[in-house]
């Protein structure tokens, strides 16, 4: 099959492109209607082969896979798609998080290796041939156990904020049809070098600005050289002003903006926003940091401009990039010591995900600050790194220690719950504070 040049390049780079997707039987009436709609679109648009991005440094004999991908590919009946995807995944005992809406799909799932392969084929069959005929880039890591505690398939926006496309300072409404240009991991390196060099030899437009389009806590454990910590702290509140981007229309047109996120989807939305706001040179790291790491692992080299680990939204919490061990850049919020251990603040009304070191954890119990350690609605203190793992996603079938329902007595209301009155008092001698 002839591939468009960039697709072909990518497939060669990874040497692991798989062939035409196998057609799988539908799962019920809803699924059949959905497949029929997809087939109608497919008749008009050539279907590019999907791309599988894997890390050859990881142990492929491990029984499970963590699979992440998205597709900006219109779905006419999202509620029906939710039903068919849920049925498909449930039938195979798979877990994870799948969001579907009119824009497409954003999925992070986990299952046995062959089941993940079946789901890739199923999604390629249904979503690959959408109106925007881009190949789906599947990123898949081998892992020793299921990477999520349960399965959630929902009709909801693909990224945390639906407001992103609502129009920036320009007042124009952004469109996912125009969201900037994908750059390969190799091109990304070249652009980063330009950003370092101040853009003198860049041929106009000045040095590119590098944006980390994630949440602050993700930046804390790993990031590209030259990317500032996102401010405000969460992606959902991001806009061009928050990133300190120019407001002058001419400057916007001239300034190259490079952006990256975990898997690429947040860049699709933020890229569309910036394009609508008048930025003409918008570059997105294709397949996100996950694909960048895999490409470097395939090429037998350490990712040269990445420092630290990659935060992932599953039970693993952080993964080494490309399988290479890197210096630890995360810092304990209490003492500044290097660490990559995350915990949600034990105050349910704070819940701040923060980094804590093995020395501070027994002392702080997993609370982010002194006031949180005495807040009424709190979880029992977590005092060892071994216990901390379960707070970031319990194994499937086990209760989630982060949920209020796992903590409070069942006859006490959610709002009325008070740890001092109803139990769950912090361990004696537990004290919290920065040093
Ligand atoms: Zn510490
Ligand atoms: Zn807190």
GROMACS .gro file of C-alpha atoms and ligand atoms in nm:
model
  437
    1UNK     CA    1   0.000   0.000   0.000
    2UNK     CA    2   0.133   0.344  -0.091
    3UNK     CA    3   0.155   0.578   0.203
    4UNK     CA    4   0.176   0.955   0.200
    5UNK     CA    5   0.544   1.054   0.247
    6UNK     CA    6   0.531   1.162   0.615
    7UNK     CA    7   0.337   0.850   0.705
    8UNK     CA    8   0.583   0.631   0.523
    9UNK     CA    9   0.875   0.799   0.696
   10UNK     CA   10   0.722   0.739   1.034
   11UNK     CA   11   0.651   0.377   0.956
   12UNK     CA   12   1.009   0.323   0.845
   13UNK     CA   13   1.146   0.502   1.147
   14UNK     CA   14   0.967   0.267   1.379
   15UNK     CA   15   0.988  -0.043   1.161
   16UNK     CA   16   0.679  -0.167   1.331
   17UNK     CA   17   0.390  -0.053   1.121
   18UNK     CA   18   0.122  -0.317   1.108
   19UNK     CA   19  -0.079  -0.405   0.803
   20UNK     CA   20  -0.438  -0.350   0.710
   21UNK     CA   21  -0.670  -0.369   1.007
   22UNK     CA   22  -0.865  -0.686   1.056
   23UNK     CA   23  -1.238  -0.636   1.042
   24UNK     CA   24  -1.400  -0.751   1.362
   25UNK     CA   25  -1.760  -0.843   1.422
   26UNK     CA   26  -1.971  -0.564   1.570
   27UNK     CA   27  -2.112  -0.588   1.917
   28UNK     CA   28  -2.484  -0.527   1.895
   29UNK     CA   29  -2.712  -0.301   1.692
   30UNK     CA   30  -2.559   0.030   1.802
   31UNK     CA   31  -2.219  -0.087   1.688
   32UNK     CA   32  -2.352  -0.204   1.352
   33UNK     CA   33  -2.511   0.132   1.278
   34UNK     CA   34  -2.186   0.303   1.372
   35UNK     CA   35  -1.976   0.081   1.148
   36UNK     CA   36  -2.215   0.145   0.860
   37UNK     CA   37  -2.172   0.522   0.898
   38UNK     CA   38  -1.794   0.483   0.905
   39UNK     CA   39  -1.804   0.262   0.597
   40UNK     CA   40  -1.995   0.531   0.407
   41UNK     CA   41  -1.719   0.783   0.479
   42UNK     CA   42  -1.448   0.530   0.397
   43UNK     CA   43  -1.582   0.488   0.046
   44UNK     CA   44  -1.487   0.850  -0.030
   45UNK     CA   45  -1.152   0.880   0.152
   46UNK     CA   46  -0.841   0.661   0.118
   47UNK     CA   47  -0.752   0.498   0.450
   48UNK     CA   48  -0.395   0.556   0.570
   49UNK     CA   49  -0.244   0.266   0.763
   50UNK     CA   50  -0.222   0.316   1.138
   51UNK     CA   51   0.117   0.357   1.302
   52UNK     CA   52   0.227   0.168   1.612
   53UNK     CA   53   0.479   0.352   1.826
   54UNK     CA   54   0.645   0.120   2.075
   55UNK     CA   55   0.949   0.136   2.295
   56UNK     CA   56   1.183  -0.148   2.191
   57UNK     CA   57   1.371  -0.112   2.520
   58UNK     CA   58   1.075  -0.244   2.720
   59UNK     CA   59   1.019  -0.618   2.771
   60UNK     CA   60   0.777  -0.730   2.499
   61UNK     CA   61   0.719  -1.063   2.678
   62UNK     CA   62   0.525  -0.887   2.958
   63UNK     CA   63   0.160  -1.000   2.944
   64UNK     CA   64  -0.019  -0.662   2.942
   65UNK     CA   65  -0.010  -0.341   2.742
   66UNK     CA   66  -0.086   0.023   2.820
   67UNK     CA   67  -0.228   0.163   2.496
   68UNK     CA   68  -0.279   0.536   2.432
   69UNK     CA   69  -0.409   0.713   2.122
   70UNK     CA   70  -0.651   0.974   1.997
   71UNK     CA   71  -0.814   1.061   1.668
   72UNK     CA   72  -0.960   1.392   1.557
   73UNK     CA   73  -1.216   1.222   1.338
   74UNK     CA   74  -1.581   1.328   1.347
   75UNK     CA   75  -1.822   1.089   1.519
   76UNK     CA   76  -2.181   1.146   1.415
   77UNK     CA   77  -2.342   0.947   1.699
   78UNK     CA   78  -2.115   0.970   2.006
   79UNK     CA   79  -2.367   0.802   2.240
   80UNK     CA   80  -2.387   0.499   2.015
   81UNK     CA   81  -2.009   0.493   1.984
   82UNK     CA   82  -1.982   0.497   2.365
   83UNK     CA   83  -2.206   0.191   2.385
   84UNK     CA   84  -2.015  -0.005   2.122
   85UNK     CA   85  -1.670   0.081   2.259
   86UNK     CA   86  -1.780  -0.005   2.612
   87UNK     CA   87  -1.919  -0.340   2.496
   88UNK     CA   88  -1.603  -0.417   2.301
   89UNK     CA   89  -1.373  -0.340   2.594
   90UNK     CA   90  -1.590  -0.503   2.861
   91UNK     CA   91  -1.610  -0.824   2.660
   92UNK     CA   92  -1.230  -0.840   2.669
   93UNK     CA   93  -1.185  -0.751   3.036
   94UNK     CA   94  -1.002  -0.432   2.943
   95UNK     CA   95  -0.972  -0.126   3.168
   96UNK     CA   96  -0.893   0.241   3.118
   97UNK     CA   97  -1.044   0.571   3.015
   98UNK     CA   98  -1.209   0.639   2.679
   99UNK     CA   99  -1.370   0.972   2.591
  100UNK     CA  100  -1.575   1.007   2.275
  101UNK     CA  101  -1.750   1.313   2.135
  102UNK     CA  102  -1.834   1.479   1.803
  103UNK     CA  103  -1.462   1.567   1.759
  104UNK     CA  104  -1.333   1.209   1.786
  105UNK     CA  105  -1.179   0.985   2.052
  106UNK     CA  106  -0.917   1.008   2.326
  107UNK     CA  107  -0.828   0.672   2.480
  108UNK     CA  108  -0.588   0.529   2.734
  109UNK     CA  109  -0.663   0.162   2.794
  110UNK     CA  110  -0.495  -0.150   2.922
  111UNK     CA  111  -0.544  -0.519   2.860
  112UNK     CA  112  -0.367  -0.834   2.752
  113UNK     CA  113  -0.139  -0.780   2.452
  114UNK     CA  114  -0.366  -0.951   2.198
  115UNK     CA  115  -0.674  -0.767   2.328
  116UNK     CA  116  -0.504  -0.431   2.285
  117UNK     CA  117  -0.416  -0.535   1.929
  118UNK     CA  118  -0.784  -0.615   1.867
  119UNK     CA  119  -0.890  -0.277   2.002
  120UNK     CA  120  -0.638  -0.099   1.779
  121UNK     CA  121  -0.781  -0.277   1.475
  122UNK     CA  122  -1.137  -0.198   1.585
  123UNK     CA  123  -1.063   0.173   1.630
  124UNK     CA  124  -0.871   0.200   1.306
  125UNK     CA  125  -1.163   0.039   1.128
  126UNK     CA  126  -1.415   0.280   1.278
  127UNK     CA  127  -1.223   0.603   1.322
  128UNK     CA  128  -0.925   0.604   1.088
  129UNK     CA  129  -1.123   0.684   0.777
  130UNK     CA  130  -1.280   1.003   0.914
  131UNK     CA  131  -1.310   1.332   0.734
  132UNK     CA  132  -0.951   1.422   0.828
  133UNK     CA  133  -0.765   1.123   0.688
  134UNK     CA  134  -0.466   1.106   0.918
  135UNK     CA  135  -0.332   0.775   1.042
  136UNK     CA  136  -0.400   0.695   1.405
  137UNK     CA  137  -0.071   0.691   1.596
  138UNK     CA  138  -0.102   0.420   1.861
  139UNK     CA  139   0.147   0.432   2.149
  140UNK     CA  140   0.179   0.107   2.338
  141UNK     CA  141   0.396   0.004   2.636
  142UNK     CA  142   0.434  -0.352   2.767
  143UNK     CA  143   0.357  -0.370   3.141
  144UNK     CA  144   0.338  -0.640   3.407
  145UNK     CA  145  -0.018  -0.568   3.526
  146UNK     CA  146  -0.329  -0.380   3.416
  147UNK     CA  147  -0.252  -0.008   3.418
  148UNK     CA  148  -0.597   0.119   3.529
  149UNK     CA  149  -0.825   0.029   3.820
  150UNK     CA  150  -1.147   0.015   3.612
  151UNK     CA  151  -1.310   0.092   3.277
  152UNK     CA  152  -1.473   0.429   3.208
  153UNK     CA  153  -1.616   0.503   2.863
  154UNK     CA  154  -1.789   0.840   2.838
  155UNK     CA  155  -1.941   1.089   2.598
  156UNK     CA  156  -1.747   1.400   2.696
  157UNK     CA  157  -1.497   1.649   2.557
  158UNK     CA  158  -1.162   1.494   2.467
  159UNK     CA  159  -0.957   1.736   2.679
  160UNK     CA  160  -1.034   1.881   3.024
  161UNK     CA  161  -1.175   2.209   2.897
  162UNK     CA  162  -1.437   2.262   2.631
  163UNK     CA  163  -1.371   2.637   2.655
  164UNK     CA  164  -1.041   2.621   2.470
  165UNK     CA  165  -1.198   2.664   2.130
  166UNK     CA  166  -1.435   2.936   2.244
  167UNK     CA  167  -1.218   3.212   2.098
  168UNK     CA  168  -0.921   3.386   2.254
  169UNK     CA  169  -0.849   3.757   2.267
  170UNK     CA  170  -0.923   3.773   1.896
  171UNK     CA  171  -1.282   3.672   1.965
  172UNK     CA  172  -1.264   3.423   1.679
  173UNK     CA  173  -1.388   3.075   1.741
  174UNK     CA  174  -1.117   2.817   1.681
  175UNK     CA  175  -1.167   2.518   1.455
  176UNK     CA  176  -1.009   2.175   1.482
  177UNK     CA  177  -0.977   2.186   1.103
  178UNK     CA  178  -0.687   2.430   1.149
  179UNK     CA  179  -0.464   2.340   1.441
  180UNK     CA  180  -0.104   2.392   1.332
  181UNK     CA  181   0.157   2.161   1.188
  182UNK     CA  182   0.275   1.825   1.325
  183UNK     CA  183   0.651   1.794   1.351
  184UNK     CA  184   0.834   1.462   1.376
  185UNK     CA  185   1.068   1.391   1.670
  186UNK     CA  186   1.365   1.469   1.441
  187UNK     CA  187   1.219   1.802   1.325
  188UNK     CA  188   1.140   1.883   1.686
  189UNK     CA  189   1.511   1.850   1.770
  190UNK     CA  190   1.601   2.093   1.494
  191UNK     CA  191   1.345   2.345   1.613
  192UNK     CA  192   1.469   2.313   1.972
  193UNK     CA  193   1.820   2.392   1.851
  194UNK     CA  194   1.683   2.708   1.691
  195UNK     CA  195   1.511   2.798   2.017
  196UNK     CA  196   1.848   2.756   2.194
  197UNK     CA  197   2.035   2.960   1.937
  198UNK     CA  198   1.809   3.262   1.971
  199UNK     CA  199   1.682   3.216   1.617
  200UNK     CA  200   1.966   3.411   1.446
  201UNK     CA  201   2.017   3.149   1.180
  202UNK     CA  202   1.650   3.062   1.178
  203UNK     CA  203   1.564   3.268   0.870
  204UNK     CA  204   1.324   3.519   1.022
  205UNK     CA  205   1.056   3.506   1.284
  206UNK     CA  206   1.293   3.500   1.581
  207UNK     CA  207   1.352   3.215   1.821
  208UNK     CA  208   1.067   2.969   1.867
  209UNK     CA  209   0.887   2.975   2.201
  210UNK     CA  210   0.857   2.628   2.360
  211UNK     CA  211   0.529   2.564   2.543
  212UNK     CA  212   0.462   2.277   2.782
  213UNK     CA  213   0.089   2.230   2.723
  214UNK     CA  214   0.027   2.013   3.030
  215UNK     CA  215  -0.039   2.059   3.402
  216UNK     CA  216   0.223   2.197   3.638
  217UNK     CA  217   0.268   1.867   3.825
  218UNK     CA  218   0.352   1.691   3.498
  219UNK     CA  219   0.626   1.944   3.424
  220UNK     CA  220   0.759   1.892   3.778
  221UNK     CA  221   0.886   1.537   3.707
  222UNK     CA  222   1.006   1.581   3.349
  223UNK     CA  223   1.024   1.839   3.070
  224UNK     CA  224   1.208   1.968   2.767
  225UNK     CA  225   1.495   2.209   2.813
  226UNK     CA  226   1.371   2.562   2.767
  227UNK     CA  227   1.003   2.502   2.848
  228UNK     CA  228   0.875   2.705   3.142
  229UNK     CA  229   0.647   2.551   3.404
  230UNK     CA  230   0.286   2.596   3.288
  231UNK     CA  231   0.114   2.881   3.466
  232UNK     CA  232  -0.164   2.864   3.575
  233UNK     CA  233  -0.118   2.519   3.715
  234UNK     CA  234  -0.375   2.336   3.504
  235UNK     CA  235  -0.415   2.293   3.130
  236UNK     CA  236  -0.787   2.368   3.147
  237UNK     CA  237  -0.712   2.730   3.241
  238UNK     CA  238  -0.451   2.786   2.970
  239UNK     CA  239  -0.472   3.071   2.725
  240UNK     CA  240  -0.222   3.270   2.521
  241UNK     CA  241  -0.194   3.533   2.794
  242UNK     CA  242  -0.111   3.273   3.060
  243UNK     CA  243   0.183   3.158   2.850
  244UNK     CA  244   0.308   3.514   2.806
  245UNK     CA  245   0.268   3.501   2.428
  246UNK     CA  246   0.274   3.826   2.231
  247UNK     CA  247  -0.050   4.018   2.187
  248UNK     CA  248   0.060   4.229   1.891
  249UNK     CA  249  -0.096   4.082   1.572
  250UNK     CA  250   0.225   4.117   1.369
  251UNK     CA  251   0.432   3.953   1.638
  252UNK     CA  252   0.178   3.673   1.662
  253UNK     CA  253   0.204   3.611   1.291
  254UNK     CA  254   0.585   3.602   1.302
  255UNK     CA  255   0.662   3.419   1.628
  256UNK     CA  256   0.708   3.042   1.592
  257UNK     CA  257   0.539   2.854   1.877
  258UNK     CA  258   0.639   2.494   1.953
  259UNK     CA  259   0.420   2.291   2.185
  260UNK     CA  260   0.423   1.946   2.338
  261UNK     CA  261   0.211   1.733   2.569
  262UNK     CA  262   0.202   1.365   2.674
  263UNK     CA  263   0.038   1.209   2.370
  264UNK     CA  264  -0.049   1.504   2.146
  265UNK     CA  265  -0.418   1.572   2.196
  266UNK     CA  266  -0.388   1.876   2.420
  267UNK     CA  267  -0.170   2.033   2.149
  268UNK     CA  268  -0.445   1.974   1.893
  269UNK     CA  269  -0.685   2.190   2.092
  270UNK     CA  270  -0.436   2.451   2.205
  271UNK     CA  271  -0.290   2.464   1.853
  272UNK     CA  272  -0.636   2.535   1.711
  273UNK     CA  273  -0.682   2.808   1.969
  274UNK     CA  274  -0.352   2.975   1.879
  275UNK     CA  275  -0.420   2.953   1.506
  276UNK     CA  276  -0.752   3.130   1.558
  277UNK     CA  277  -0.574   3.392   1.771
  278UNK     CA  278  -0.348   3.485   1.479
  279UNK     CA  279  -0.038   3.268   1.534
  280UNK     CA  280   0.076   3.149   1.194
  281UNK     CA  281   0.370   2.928   1.293
  282UNK     CA  282   0.230   2.666   1.527
  283UNK     CA  283   0.427   2.341   1.563
  284UNK     CA  284   0.302   2.038   1.757
  285UNK     CA  285   0.524   1.747   1.862
  286UNK     CA  286   0.368   1.457   1.674
  287UNK     CA  287   0.247   1.178   1.902
  288UNK     CA  288   0.361   1.379   2.203
  289UNK     CA  289   0.647   1.303   2.438
  290UNK     CA  290   0.551   0.933   2.438
  291UNK     CA  291   0.624   0.898   2.067
  292UNK     CA  292   0.934   1.118   2.093
  293UNK     CA  293   1.074   0.885   2.362
  294UNK     CA  294   0.993   0.575   2.158
  295UNK     CA  295   1.157   0.717   1.846
  296UNK     CA  296   1.476   0.784   2.040
  297UNK     CA  297   1.473   0.440   2.199
  298UNK     CA  298   1.435   0.288   1.851
  299UNK     CA  299   1.736   0.489   1.735
  300UNK     CA  300   1.945   0.359   2.029
  301UNK     CA  301   2.002   0.702   2.177
  302UNK     CA  302   1.892   0.879   2.492
  303UNK     CA  303   1.643   1.164   2.437
  304UNK     CA  304   1.896   1.448   2.430
  305UNK     CA  305   1.683   1.742   2.536
  306UNK     CA  306   1.444   1.580   2.778
  307UNK     CA  307   1.512   1.585   3.152
  308UNK     CA  308   1.343   1.351   3.400
  309UNK     CA  309   1.051   1.109   3.357
  310UNK     CA  310   0.715   1.130   3.183
  311UNK     CA  311   0.397   1.164   3.390
  312UNK     CA  312   0.121   0.930   3.267
  313UNK     CA  313  -0.243   0.921   3.376
  314UNK     CA  314  -0.249   0.559   3.487
  315UNK     CA  315  -0.135   0.344   3.778
  316UNK     CA  316   0.229   0.375   3.674
  317UNK     CA  317   0.223   0.752   3.742
  318UNK     CA  318   0.562   0.811   3.581
  319UNK     CA  319   0.754   0.618   3.316
  320UNK     CA  320   1.114   0.656   3.205
  321UNK     CA  321   1.129   0.817   2.864
  322UNK     CA  322   1.233   0.575   2.594
  323UNK     CA  323   1.329   0.330   2.866
  324UNK     CA  324   1.641   0.532   2.948
  325UNK     CA  325   1.699   0.621   3.309
  326UNK     CA  326   1.742   0.992   3.345
  327UNK     CA  327   1.833   1.219   3.631
  328UNK     CA  328   1.546   1.275   3.875
  329UNK     CA  329   1.427   1.635   3.838
  330UNK     CA  330   1.116   1.611   4.059
  331UNK     CA  331   1.151   1.775   4.401
  332UNK     CA  332   0.976   1.705   4.731
  333UNK     CA  333   0.738   1.995   4.807
  334UNK     CA  334   0.847   1.983   5.172
  335UNK     CA  335   1.228   1.962   5.157
  336UNK     CA  336   1.331   1.989   4.792
  337UNK     CA  337   1.497   1.645   4.783
  338UNK     CA  338   1.485   1.463   4.447
  339UNK     CA  339   1.181   1.234   4.415
  340UNK     CA  340   0.926   1.103   4.165
  341UNK     CA  341   0.670   0.982   4.422
  342UNK     CA  342   0.329   1.146   4.380
  343UNK     CA  343   0.051   1.157   4.636
  344UNK     CA  344  -0.286   1.335   4.641
  345UNK     CA  345  -0.314   1.558   4.948
  346UNK     CA  346  -0.507   1.368   5.217
  347UNK     CA  347  -0.742   1.664   5.260
  348UNK     CA  348  -1.025   1.562   5.027
  349UNK     CA  349  -1.115   1.927   4.967
  350UNK     CA  350  -0.758   2.000   4.854
  351UNK     CA  351  -0.657   1.671   4.689
  352UNK     CA  352  -0.352   1.842   4.537
  353UNK     CA  353  -0.128   1.598   4.353
  354UNK     CA  354   0.221   1.669   4.480
  355UNK     CA  355   0.568   1.519   4.503
  356UNK     CA  356   0.695   1.388   4.835
  357UNK     CA  357   1.023   1.219   4.930
  358UNK     CA  358   1.060   0.900   5.134
  359UNK     CA  359   1.189   1.095   5.435
  360UNK     CA  360   0.907   1.350   5.446
  361UNK     CA  361   0.622   1.104   5.376
  362UNK     CA  362   0.620   0.937   5.723
  363UNK     CA  363   0.626   1.283   5.884
  364UNK     CA  364   0.365   1.453   5.662
  365UNK     CA  365   0.132   1.158   5.604
  366UNK     CA  366   0.070   1.271   5.247
  367UNK     CA  367  -0.078   1.611   5.334
  368UNK     CA  368   0.053   1.897   5.122
  369UNK     CA  369   0.070   2.152   5.407
  370UNK     CA  370  -0.002   2.205   5.777
  371UNK     CA  371  -0.362   2.335   5.741
  372UNK     CA  372  -0.457   2.038   5.523
  373UNK     CA  373  -0.334   1.793   5.789
  374UNK     CA  374  -0.608   1.912   6.027
  375UNK     CA  375  -0.887   1.972   5.773
  376UNK     CA  376  -1.215   1.799   5.865
  377UNK     CA  377  -1.263   1.589   5.553
  378UNK     CA  378  -0.942   1.394   5.529
  379UNK     CA  379  -0.816   1.048   5.446
  380UNK     CA  380  -0.599   0.844   5.680
  381UNK     CA  381  -0.232   0.942   5.654
  382UNK     CA  382  -0.018   0.753   5.406
  383UNK     CA  383   0.323   0.695   5.557
  384UNK     CA  384   0.513   0.456   5.331
  385UNK     CA  385   0.600   0.455   4.963
  386UNK     CA  386   0.459   0.101   4.943
  387UNK     CA  387   0.111   0.226   5.049
  388UNK     CA  388   0.140   0.528   4.826
  389UNK     CA  389   0.124   0.321   4.506
  390UNK     CA  390  -0.237   0.214   4.571
  391UNK     CA  391  -0.347   0.576   4.616
  392UNK     CA  392  -0.252   0.639   4.253
  393UNK     CA  393  -0.489   0.371   4.126
  394UNK     CA  394  -0.580   0.052   4.310
  395UNK     CA  395  -0.552  -0.280   4.124
  396UNK     CA  396  -0.877  -0.366   3.938
  397UNK     CA  397  -1.147  -0.492   4.174
  398UNK     CA  398  -0.998  -0.334   4.487
  399UNK     CA  399  -1.143  -0.026   4.660
  400UNK     CA  400  -0.989   0.310   4.574
  401UNK     CA  401  -0.831   0.447   4.893
  402UNK     CA  402  -0.866   0.800   4.753
  403UNK     CA  403  -1.246   0.785   4.739
  404UNK     CA  404  -1.441   0.942   5.019
  405UNK     CA  405  -1.672   0.639   5.027
  406UNK     CA  406  -1.371   0.420   5.116
  407UNK     CA  407  -1.290   0.644   5.412
  408UNK     CA  408  -1.607   0.766   5.584
  409UNK     CA  409  -1.859   0.549   5.773
  410UNK     CA  410  -2.147   0.463   5.538
  411UNK     CA  411  -2.409   0.627   5.763
  412UNK     CA  412  -2.237   0.966   5.754
  413UNK     CA  413  -2.316   1.206   5.468
  414UNK     CA  414  -2.041   1.327   5.236
  415UNK     CA  415  -2.075   1.688   5.351
  416UNK     CA  416  -2.111   1.601   5.720
  417UNK     CA  417  -1.805   1.380   5.734
  418UNK     CA  418  -1.546   1.498   5.987
  419UNK     CA  419  -1.239   1.281   6.041
  420UNK     CA  420  -1.201   1.391   6.405
  421UNK     CA  421  -1.561   1.310   6.489
  422UNK     CA  422  -1.618   1.000   6.277
  423UNK     CA  423  -1.278   0.835   6.279
  424UNK     CA  424  -0.974   0.838   6.056
  425UNK     CA  425  -0.766   1.047   6.298
  426UNK     CA  426  -0.406   1.102   6.187
  427UNK     CA  427  -0.145   0.878   6.346
  428UNK     CA  428   0.000   1.010   6.671
  429UNK     CA  429   0.309   1.221   6.623
  430UNK     CA  430   0.225   1.303   6.262
  431UNK     CA  431   0.324   1.661   6.195
  432UNK     CA  432   0.326   1.855   5.875
  433UNK     CA  433   0.525   2.150   5.761
  434UNK     CA  434   0.783   2.269   5.515
  435UNK     CA  435   1.146   2.287   5.607
  436LIG    ZN1  436   1.115   1.571   5.148
  437LIG    ZN1  437  -0.355   2.003   5.064
   0.00000   0.00000   0.00000
